[in-house]
């Protein structure tokens, strides 16, 4: 008989549980249903980037349809409002859903600890809508402040308070501090007129990190971003125009509450035993609640560590408890023993604005640049697991190409806002040239007569004397040279002289890579590896021709254009560093770079090929079955 597994909540935990069940159910007759109140999954860990206007909100919203295509998971958009554990049912306002096994994965919500005024007068940062609301409010404060004549009111509008100096609060104030610089410019407001404050009851920020990293981040906030850090400060209430703490009052229109969480409000409707003050649901070692067919995972579940304390409400906890619960449900269905679930945390990364990040991975602190990189890598890894290439490319699009707060020159200039069809003529021309070069070589006998040595200018006297070009004398004159030791640049003129008369002169450029004293790597490599013996030389010779023809066809057809352009770039650089590149061919280097930027998307096969391959891969990844054609295999990205 079909076993119904119902999952409520499509956050990190719910998605992991559904994908694990789908992948591992094999031939078991299991119906998996995932219910969420939204049709998308929110990357909660990046909310501050939307609230601080670093990226567009589309960058943190992933349609559930795109995660679960090619799976047997049924998606339902609904908000569950009540739970009937005696009859194995959950209900929304309109519908009732029954189950054999239930996984609750509804996450958490802010906790106001019954402090008066917080619920009514503060912003939170715990959902997609929260992030957009905070961003729009901040923009509005600057607009109003720009028009305000009353100095006191203006000051109030320009005072922004984040309460809670854990990772959410620090990431939020860091992001805001970077954005404020451009907001000030836009609205003609002095940066010194803006107050950014972060408040916490504890004696230091980032309590989950070691002291050294916390101090580093603290210093960066104060010195670089001009944030006031108020520690050991207890908030007692909030009004619509101020925040009151144990030692005074701050006039402000903006309080962003990041100081505590508790299990999601809807879970209060769940009549299940609680694990702690945060209302997390009590579970046993298998993530099972007091109702043996109901599991609680992620922020809402209270799985305890060896000391009996619930694991931190973080993504790694969500993924590992969800995975464990899904496997345990399969174990029960298969009549096997359930396995104890434990959570291993590998590290934490906290960004403080665009250009600063502290992290501790496996107990080690990483330098700032590596921490920033790690944060990107972790997000990309997660997206790769749930959406494959499509999710990663979308992420890079928002985070790298279209990010809004740009400081470094190079990032100010890159953008995807170029229409691919402008590149079509260039792609076709470049492809045509490569195909022509390759075919000329084929006609010239490159498939059966040794030519490479002469082509590379390394032929022995005997062989060059046999060629008609030996009738010429060649003279090389320096035009321009930069010698830096390891890498040297030359532009030279090659003049061919016949009977004492100059007949052709043309510039060519050459770069020597890795020239140590008398040792010059590239000629050495060519002489000793590529031309080591006739067989090897012939292999490389044929390879060059095949590559030239292949690049030509790829670029003309617009198929795997990025790879074709990359090889084109590689070959031109190879010529540049060996024979030298004649001026008539210099354009090919730059054209290869230009066509890497999606030139096959317009009037090229990539328009169909890339989505198709991604779909085939995704289908394989989610079902562990390889199929070339199936419903939706030709669908383009959303
Ligand atoms: C700003 C911010 C920064 C963070 N940074 C980090 C970080 O750097 N590293 C880290 O490890 N963790 C971080 N976290 C914590 C991390 O995001 C959470 O631990 C994680 O999201 C928990 O996953 P979850 O699946 O349990 O819940 P969630 O991801 O919150 O998902 C819950 C889902 O349940 C749905 N839902 C809720 N109620 C209902 C209902 N009644 N009916 C239907 N659906 C419902 C919601 O719509 C949501 O999709 C951060 C959190 C925030 C807010």
PDB file of C-alpha atoms in Angstrom, residues 362-600:
ATOM      1  CA  UNK A 362      36.857  23.229  11.107  1.00  0.00           C
ATOM      2  CA  UNK A 363      38.178  25.332  13.970  1.00  0.00           C
ATOM      3  CA  UNK A 364      40.515  27.381  11.735  1.00  0.00           C
ATOM      4  CA  UNK A 365      40.173  31.102  11.034  1.00  0.00           C
ATOM      5  CA  UNK A 366      40.511  31.981   7.377  1.00  0.00           C
ATOM      6  CA  UNK A 367      41.829  35.263   5.967  1.00  0.00           C
ATOM      7  CA  UNK A 368      39.263  37.775   4.726  1.00  0.00           C
ATOM      8  CA  UNK A 369      39.584  37.023   0.999  1.00  0.00           C
ATOM      9  CA  UNK A 370      39.319  33.286   1.570  1.00  0.00           C
ATOM     10  CA  UNK A 371      36.322  33.742   3.847  1.00  0.00           C
ATOM     11  CA  UNK A 372      34.538  35.745   1.133  1.00  0.00           C
ATOM     12  CA  UNK A 373      35.378  33.052  -1.402  1.00  0.00           C
ATOM     13  CA  UNK A 374      34.265  30.268   0.942  1.00  0.00           C
ATOM     14  CA  UNK A 375      30.909  31.951   1.457  1.00  0.00           C
ATOM     15  CA  UNK A 376      30.390  32.019  -2.313  1.00  0.00           C
ATOM     16  CA  UNK A 377      31.531  28.406  -2.642  1.00  0.00           C
ATOM     17  CA  UNK A 378      29.234  27.175   0.129  1.00  0.00           C
ATOM     18  CA  UNK A 379      26.219  28.877  -1.452  1.00  0.00           C
ATOM     19  CA  UNK A 380      27.124  27.568  -4.894  1.00  0.00           C
ATOM     20  CA  UNK A 381      27.560  24.053  -3.539  1.00  0.00           C
ATOM     21  CA  UNK A 382      24.124  24.198  -1.929  1.00  0.00           C
ATOM     22  CA  UNK A 383      22.513  25.517  -5.107  1.00  0.00           C
ATOM     23  CA  UNK A 384      24.314  22.926  -7.215  1.00  0.00           C
ATOM     24  CA  UNK A 385      22.833  20.188  -5.017  1.00  0.00           C
ATOM     25  CA  UNK A 386      19.258  21.427  -5.300  1.00  0.00           C
ATOM     26  CA  UNK A 387      19.084  23.044  -8.739  1.00  0.00           C
ATOM     27  CA  UNK A 388      22.281  22.170 -10.582  1.00  0.00           C
ATOM     28  CA  UNK A 389      23.891  24.497 -13.079  1.00  0.00           C
ATOM     29  CA  UNK A 390      20.752  26.603 -13.430  1.00  0.00           C
ATOM     30  CA  UNK A 391      20.818  27.672  -9.760  1.00  0.00           C
ATOM     31  CA  UNK A 392      24.546  28.331  -9.729  1.00  0.00           C
ATOM     32  CA  UNK A 393      24.440  30.461 -12.868  1.00  0.00           C
ATOM     33  CA  UNK A 394      21.492  32.412 -11.491  1.00  0.00           C
ATOM     34  CA  UNK A 395      23.386  32.984  -8.248  1.00  0.00           C
ATOM     35  CA  UNK A 396      26.504  34.183 -10.049  1.00  0.00           C
ATOM     36  CA  UNK A 397      24.387  36.429 -12.240  1.00  0.00           C
ATOM     37  CA  UNK A 398      22.959  38.232  -9.209  1.00  0.00           C
ATOM     38  CA  UNK A 399      25.980  38.105  -6.917  1.00  0.00           C
ATOM     39  CA  UNK A 400      28.727  38.899  -9.381  1.00  0.00           C
ATOM     40  CA  UNK A 401      27.464  40.334 -12.630  1.00  0.00           C
ATOM     41  CA  UNK A 402      24.475  42.317 -11.454  1.00  0.00           C
ATOM     42  CA  UNK A 403      25.349  43.195  -7.881  1.00  0.00           C
ATOM     43  CA  UNK A 404      24.437  46.740  -6.945  1.00  0.00           C
ATOM     44  CA  UNK A 405      26.989  48.089  -4.478  1.00  0.00           C
ATOM     45  CA  UNK A 406      30.206  48.158  -6.470  1.00  0.00           C
ATOM     46  CA  UNK A 407      33.450  49.718  -5.331  1.00  0.00           C
ATOM     47  CA  UNK A 408      36.281  48.005  -7.187  1.00  0.00           C
ATOM     48  CA  UNK A 409      36.898  49.320 -10.703  1.00  0.00           C
ATOM     49  CA  UNK A 410      36.686  45.956 -12.429  1.00  0.00           C
ATOM     50  CA  UNK A 411      33.334  45.035 -10.867  1.00  0.00           C
ATOM     51  CA  UNK A 412      31.906  48.437 -11.788  1.00  0.00           C
ATOM     52  CA  UNK A 413      32.383  47.546 -15.417  1.00  0.00           C
ATOM     53  CA  UNK A 414      31.238  43.971 -15.683  1.00  0.00           C
ATOM     54  CA  UNK A 415      27.634  43.447 -16.459  1.00  0.00           C
ATOM     55  CA  UNK A 416      25.493  41.001 -18.357  1.00  0.00           C
ATOM     56  CA  UNK A 417      23.523  43.781 -19.924  1.00  0.00           C
ATOM     57  CA  UNK A 418      24.803  43.113 -23.404  1.00  0.00           C
ATOM     58  CA  UNK A 419      22.509  41.639 -25.973  1.00  0.00           C
ATOM     59  CA  UNK A 420      24.046  38.468 -27.310  1.00  0.00           C
ATOM     60  CA  UNK A 421      22.924  39.123 -30.862  1.00  0.00           C
ATOM     61  CA  UNK A 422      25.394  41.999 -31.206  1.00  0.00           C
ATOM     62  CA  UNK A 423      28.130  39.379 -30.932  1.00  0.00           C
ATOM     63  CA  UNK A 424      26.731  37.067 -33.590  1.00  0.00           C
ATOM     64  CA  UNK A 425      28.641  38.570 -36.569  1.00  0.00           C
ATOM     65  CA  UNK A 426      31.900  38.492 -34.600  1.00  0.00           C
ATOM     66  CA  UNK A 427      31.349  34.865 -33.574  1.00  0.00           C
ATOM     67  CA  UNK A 428      30.625  33.847 -37.171  1.00  0.00           C
ATOM     68  CA  UNK A 429      33.648  35.717 -38.508  1.00  0.00           C
ATOM     69  CA  UNK A 430      35.992  34.260 -35.878  1.00  0.00           C
ATOM     70  CA  UNK A 431      34.594  30.771 -36.488  1.00  0.00           C
ATOM     71  CA  UNK A 432      34.970  31.230 -40.245  1.00  0.00           C
ATOM     72  CA  UNK A 433      38.609  32.255 -39.853  1.00  0.00           C
ATOM     73  CA  UNK A 434      39.461  29.222 -37.726  1.00  0.00           C
ATOM     74  CA  UNK A 435      37.724  26.853 -40.122  1.00  0.00           C
ATOM     75  CA  UNK A 436      39.570  28.438 -43.046  1.00  0.00           C
ATOM     76  CA  UNK A 437      42.945  28.133 -41.225  1.00  0.00           C
ATOM     77  CA  UNK A 438      42.245  24.475 -40.436  1.00  0.00           C
ATOM     78  CA  UNK A 439      41.110  23.581 -43.957  1.00  0.00           C
ATOM     79  CA  UNK A 440      44.115  25.329 -45.523  1.00  0.00           C
ATOM     80  CA  UNK A 441      46.367  23.181 -43.339  1.00  0.00           C
ATOM     81  CA  UNK A 442      44.498  20.025 -44.373  1.00  0.00           C
ATOM     82  CA  UNK A 443      44.928  20.978 -48.050  1.00  0.00           C
ATOM     83  CA  UNK A 444      48.580  21.719 -47.337  1.00  0.00           C
ATOM     84  CA  UNK A 445      49.128  18.117 -46.226  1.00  0.00           C
ATOM     85  CA  UNK A 446      49.222  18.597 -42.448  1.00  0.00           C
ATOM     86  CA  UNK A 447      47.590  15.206 -41.934  1.00  0.00           C
ATOM     87  CA  UNK A 448      50.427  13.283 -43.591  1.00  0.00           C
ATOM     88  CA  UNK A 449      53.615  15.404 -43.991  1.00  0.00           C
ATOM     89  CA  UNK A 450      55.640  16.802 -41.045  1.00  0.00           C
ATOM     90  CA  UNK A 451      55.044  20.562 -40.987  1.00  0.00           C
ATOM     91  CA  UNK A 452      55.019  21.557 -37.353  1.00  0.00           C
ATOM     92  CA  UNK A 453      58.745  22.152 -36.895  1.00  0.00           C
ATOM     93  CA  UNK A 454      58.873  24.587 -39.821  1.00  0.00           C
ATOM     94  CA  UNK A 455      55.648  26.241 -38.653  1.00  0.00           C
ATOM     95  CA  UNK A 456      57.133  26.820 -35.201  1.00  0.00           C
ATOM     96  CA  UNK A 457      60.348  28.168 -36.725  1.00  0.00           C
ATOM     97  CA  UNK A 458      62.323  25.234 -35.351  1.00  0.00           C
ATOM     98  CA  UNK A 459      63.047  23.307 -38.528  1.00  0.00           C
ATOM     99  CA  UNK A 460      66.542  22.046 -39.101  1.00  0.00           C
ATOM    100  CA  UNK A 461      68.512  23.816 -41.855  1.00  0.00           C
ATOM    101  CA  UNK A 462      68.087  20.827 -44.118  1.00  0.00           C
ATOM    102  CA  UNK A 463      64.323  20.887 -43.976  1.00  0.00           C
ATOM    103  CA  UNK A 464      63.952  24.647 -44.298  1.00  0.00           C
ATOM    104  CA  UNK A 465      66.331  24.696 -47.205  1.00  0.00           C
ATOM    105  CA  UNK A 466      63.988  22.347 -48.982  1.00  0.00           C
ATOM    106  CA  UNK A 467      61.130  24.850 -48.789  1.00  0.00           C
ATOM    107  CA  UNK A 468      60.688  27.703 -51.236  1.00  0.00           C
ATOM    108  CA  UNK A 469      60.819  30.215 -48.373  1.00  0.00           C
ATOM    109  CA  UNK A 470      64.510  29.406 -47.982  1.00  0.00           C
ATOM    110  CA  UNK A 471      65.042  31.629 -51.024  1.00  0.00           C
ATOM    111  CA  UNK A 472      64.217  34.604 -48.784  1.00  0.00           C
ATOM    112  CA  UNK A 473      66.276  36.205 -46.096  1.00  0.00           C
ATOM    113  CA  UNK A 474      64.356  37.258 -43.011  1.00  0.00           C
ATOM    114  CA  UNK A 475      65.383  40.127 -40.762  1.00  0.00           C
ATOM    115  CA  UNK A 476      63.805  40.783 -37.358  1.00  0.00           C
ATOM    116  CA  UNK A 477      63.900  44.314 -35.900  1.00  0.00           C
ATOM    117  CA  UNK A 478      62.776  45.313 -32.420  1.00  0.00           C
ATOM    118  CA  UNK A 479      59.943  47.811 -32.286  1.00  0.00           C
ATOM    119  CA  UNK A 480      59.059  47.580 -28.635  1.00  0.00           C
ATOM    120  CA  UNK A 481      60.186  45.419 -25.764  1.00  0.00           C
ATOM    121  CA  UNK A 482      59.525  45.090 -22.067  1.00  0.00           C
ATOM    122  CA  UNK A 483      61.769  42.659 -20.270  1.00  0.00           C
ATOM    123  CA  UNK A 484      60.651  41.887 -16.767  1.00  0.00           C
ATOM    124  CA  UNK A 485      62.722  38.731 -16.330  1.00  0.00           C
ATOM    125  CA  UNK A 486      60.234  35.913 -15.959  1.00  0.00           C
ATOM    126  CA  UNK A 487      57.827  37.318 -18.527  1.00  0.00           C
ATOM    127  CA  UNK A 488      59.017  39.411 -21.501  1.00  0.00           C
ATOM    128  CA  UNK A 489      56.952  41.214 -24.131  1.00  0.00           C
ATOM    129  CA  UNK A 490      58.145  41.949 -27.652  1.00  0.00           C
ATOM    130  CA  UNK A 491      56.703  43.597 -30.703  1.00  0.00           C
ATOM    131  CA  UNK A 492      58.983  43.097 -33.662  1.00  0.00           C
ATOM    132  CA  UNK A 493      59.018  43.632 -37.396  1.00  0.00           C
ATOM    133  CA  UNK A 494      59.771  40.744 -39.625  1.00  0.00           C
ATOM    134  CA  UNK A 495      61.087  41.858 -42.978  1.00  0.00           C
ATOM    135  CA  UNK A 496      61.576  39.450 -45.833  1.00  0.00           C
ATOM    136  CA  UNK A 497      64.316  40.407 -48.192  1.00  0.00           C
ATOM    137  CA  UNK A 498      64.785  38.957 -51.650  1.00  0.00           C
ATOM    138  CA  UNK A 499      67.828  39.893 -53.700  1.00  0.00           C
ATOM    139  CA  UNK A 500      68.710  42.644 -51.218  1.00  0.00           C
ATOM    140  CA  UNK A 501      65.228  44.262 -51.572  1.00  0.00           C
ATOM    141  CA  UNK A 502      62.610  44.437 -48.763  1.00  0.00           C
ATOM    142  CA  UNK A 503      59.511  42.754 -50.114  1.00  0.00           C
ATOM    143  CA  UNK A 504      57.182  42.216 -47.111  1.00  0.00           C
ATOM    144  CA  UNK A 505      57.350  43.709 -43.652  1.00  0.00           C
ATOM    145  CA  UNK A 506      54.884  42.926 -40.920  1.00  0.00           C
ATOM    146  CA  UNK A 507      54.700  43.364 -37.163  1.00  0.00           C
ATOM    147  CA  UNK A 508      54.356  40.420 -34.887  1.00  0.00           C
ATOM    148  CA  UNK A 509      54.155  40.139 -31.129  1.00  0.00           C
ATOM    149  CA  UNK A 510      55.591  37.564 -28.828  1.00  0.00           C
ATOM    150  CA  UNK A 511      55.417  36.940 -25.107  1.00  0.00           C
ATOM    151  CA  UNK A 512      58.034  34.851 -23.378  1.00  0.00           C
ATOM    152  CA  UNK A 513      56.537  33.114 -20.393  1.00  0.00           C
ATOM    153  CA  UNK A 514      58.898  31.870 -17.710  1.00  0.00           C
ATOM    154  CA  UNK A 515      62.295  32.983 -18.925  1.00  0.00           C
ATOM    155  CA  UNK A 516      64.801  32.202 -16.153  1.00  0.00           C
ATOM    156  CA  UNK A 517      68.314  33.349 -17.114  1.00  0.00           C
ATOM    157  CA  UNK A 518      69.240  31.241 -20.147  1.00  0.00           C
ATOM    158  CA  UNK A 519      66.285  28.958 -19.726  1.00  0.00           C
ATOM    159  CA  UNK A 520      63.217  29.842 -21.785  1.00  0.00           C
ATOM    160  CA  UNK A 521      60.328  27.529 -20.972  1.00  0.00           C
ATOM    161  CA  UNK A 522      58.207  27.639 -24.138  1.00  0.00           C
ATOM    162  CA  UNK A 523      60.938  26.935 -26.751  1.00  0.00           C
ATOM    163  CA  UNK A 524      62.327  24.304 -24.411  1.00  0.00           C
ATOM    164  CA  UNK A 525      58.904  22.678 -24.143  1.00  0.00           C
ATOM    165  CA  UNK A 526      58.357  22.779 -27.889  1.00  0.00           C
ATOM    166  CA  UNK A 527      61.768  21.340 -28.658  1.00  0.00           C
ATOM    167  CA  UNK A 528      61.778  18.640 -25.979  1.00  0.00           C
ATOM    168  CA  UNK A 529      58.126  17.664 -25.710  1.00  0.00           C
ATOM    169  CA  UNK A 530      56.111  18.695 -28.778  1.00  0.00           C
ATOM    170  CA  UNK A 531      58.900  17.955 -31.258  1.00  0.00           C
ATOM    171  CA  UNK A 532      60.505  15.197 -29.156  1.00  0.00           C
ATOM    172  CA  UNK A 533      60.244  12.716 -32.016  1.00  0.00           C
ATOM    173  CA  UNK A 534      58.409  12.384 -35.322  1.00  0.00           C
ATOM    174  CA  UNK A 535      55.477  10.476 -33.838  1.00  0.00           C
ATOM    175  CA  UNK A 536      54.809  13.030 -31.094  1.00  0.00           C
ATOM    176  CA  UNK A 537      55.284  15.955 -33.489  1.00  0.00           C
ATOM    177  CA  UNK A 538      52.777  14.399 -35.892  1.00  0.00           C
ATOM    178  CA  UNK A 539      50.299  13.901 -33.048  1.00  0.00           C
ATOM    179  CA  UNK A 540      50.480  17.593 -32.049  1.00  0.00           C
ATOM    180  CA  UNK A 541      50.340  18.669 -35.679  1.00  0.00           C
ATOM    181  CA  UNK A 542      47.122  16.745 -36.297  1.00  0.00           C
ATOM    182  CA  UNK A 543      45.757  17.983 -32.971  1.00  0.00           C
ATOM    183  CA  UNK A 544      46.294  21.620 -34.008  1.00  0.00           C
ATOM    184  CA  UNK A 545      44.396  21.056 -37.263  1.00  0.00           C
ATOM    185  CA  UNK A 546      41.549  19.223 -35.547  1.00  0.00           C
ATOM    186  CA  UNK A 547      41.266  21.963 -32.924  1.00  0.00           C
ATOM    187  CA  UNK A 548      41.206  24.696 -35.551  1.00  0.00           C
ATOM    188  CA  UNK A 549      38.455  22.967 -37.528  1.00  0.00           C
ATOM    189  CA  UNK A 550      36.553  22.168 -34.332  1.00  0.00           C
ATOM    190  CA  UNK A 551      36.691  25.744 -33.023  1.00  0.00           C
ATOM    191  CA  UNK A 552      35.521  26.909 -36.432  1.00  0.00           C
ATOM    192  CA  UNK A 553      32.515  24.588 -36.384  1.00  0.00           C
ATOM    193  CA  UNK A 554      31.663  25.332 -32.746  1.00  0.00           C
ATOM    194  CA  UNK A 555      31.695  29.073 -33.289  1.00  0.00           C
ATOM    195  CA  UNK A 556      29.869  28.955 -36.603  1.00  0.00           C
ATOM    196  CA  UNK A 557      27.175  26.738 -35.092  1.00  0.00           C
ATOM    197  CA  UNK A 558      27.148  28.569 -31.760  1.00  0.00           C
ATOM    198  CA  UNK A 559      27.501  25.208 -29.988  1.00  0.00           C
ATOM    199  CA  UNK A 560      29.450  25.164 -26.696  1.00  0.00           C
ATOM    200  CA  UNK A 561      30.570  28.637 -27.644  1.00  0.00           C
ATOM    201  CA  UNK A 562      32.262  29.303 -24.329  1.00  0.00           C
ATOM    202  CA  UNK A 563      34.466  26.226 -24.682  1.00  0.00           C
ATOM    203  CA  UNK A 564      35.171  26.980 -28.355  1.00  0.00           C
ATOM    204  CA  UNK A 565      36.146  30.548 -27.505  1.00  0.00           C
ATOM    205  CA  UNK A 566      38.299  29.365 -24.624  1.00  0.00           C
ATOM    206  CA  UNK A 567      40.237  27.000 -26.907  1.00  0.00           C
ATOM    207  CA  UNK A 568      40.475  29.779 -29.484  1.00  0.00           C
ATOM    208  CA  UNK A 569      41.948  32.052 -26.817  1.00  0.00           C
ATOM    209  CA  UNK A 570      44.311  29.269 -25.678  1.00  0.00           C
ATOM    210  CA  UNK A 571      45.576  28.611 -29.220  1.00  0.00           C
ATOM    211  CA  UNK A 572      46.199  32.279 -29.943  1.00  0.00           C
ATOM    212  CA  UNK A 573      48.079  32.614 -26.647  1.00  0.00           C
ATOM    213  CA  UNK A 574      50.075  29.509 -27.577  1.00  0.00           C
ATOM    214  CA  UNK A 575      51.024  31.059 -30.928  1.00  0.00           C
ATOM    215  CA  UNK A 576      51.776  34.346 -29.180  1.00  0.00           C
ATOM    216  CA  UNK A 577      54.212  32.627 -26.848  1.00  0.00           C
ATOM    217  CA  UNK A 578      55.868  30.408 -29.448  1.00  0.00           C
ATOM    218  CA  UNK A 579      55.984  31.557 -33.081  1.00  0.00           C
ATOM    219  CA  UNK A 580      54.673  35.036 -32.311  1.00  0.00           C
ATOM    220  CA  UNK A 581      51.355  36.344 -33.577  1.00  0.00           C
ATOM    221  CA  UNK A 582      51.247  38.436 -36.765  1.00  0.00           C
ATOM    222  CA  UNK A 583      49.404  41.723 -36.516  1.00  0.00           C
ATOM    223  CA  UNK A 584      46.686  40.570 -38.894  1.00  0.00           C
ATOM    224  CA  UNK A 585      45.742  37.944 -36.277  1.00  0.00           C
ATOM    225  CA  UNK A 586      45.866  40.042 -33.080  1.00  0.00           C
ATOM    226  CA  UNK A 587      42.145  40.667 -33.251  1.00  0.00           C
ATOM    227  CA  UNK A 588      41.530  36.950 -32.696  1.00  0.00           C
ATOM    228  CA  UNK A 589      42.723  37.160 -29.081  1.00  0.00           C
ATOM    229  CA  UNK A 590      40.222  39.882 -28.247  1.00  0.00           C
ATOM    230  CA  UNK A 591      37.426  38.370 -30.302  1.00  0.00           C
ATOM    231  CA  UNK A 592      37.884  35.084 -28.408  1.00  0.00           C
ATOM    232  CA  UNK A 593      37.413  36.926 -25.109  1.00  0.00           C
ATOM    233  CA  UNK A 594      34.317  38.731 -26.396  1.00  0.00           C
ATOM    234  CA  UNK A 595      32.598  35.599 -27.680  1.00  0.00           C
ATOM    235  CA  UNK A 596      33.064  33.819 -24.342  1.00  0.00           C
ATOM    236  CA  UNK A 597      30.331  36.080 -22.962  1.00  0.00           C
ATOM    237  CA  UNK A 598      27.343  34.129 -24.247  1.00  0.00           C
ATOM    238  CA  UNK A 599      27.747  34.747 -27.993  1.00  0.00           C
ATOM    239  CA  UNK A 600      26.121  31.395 -28.775  1.00  0.00           C
TER     240      UNK A 600
END
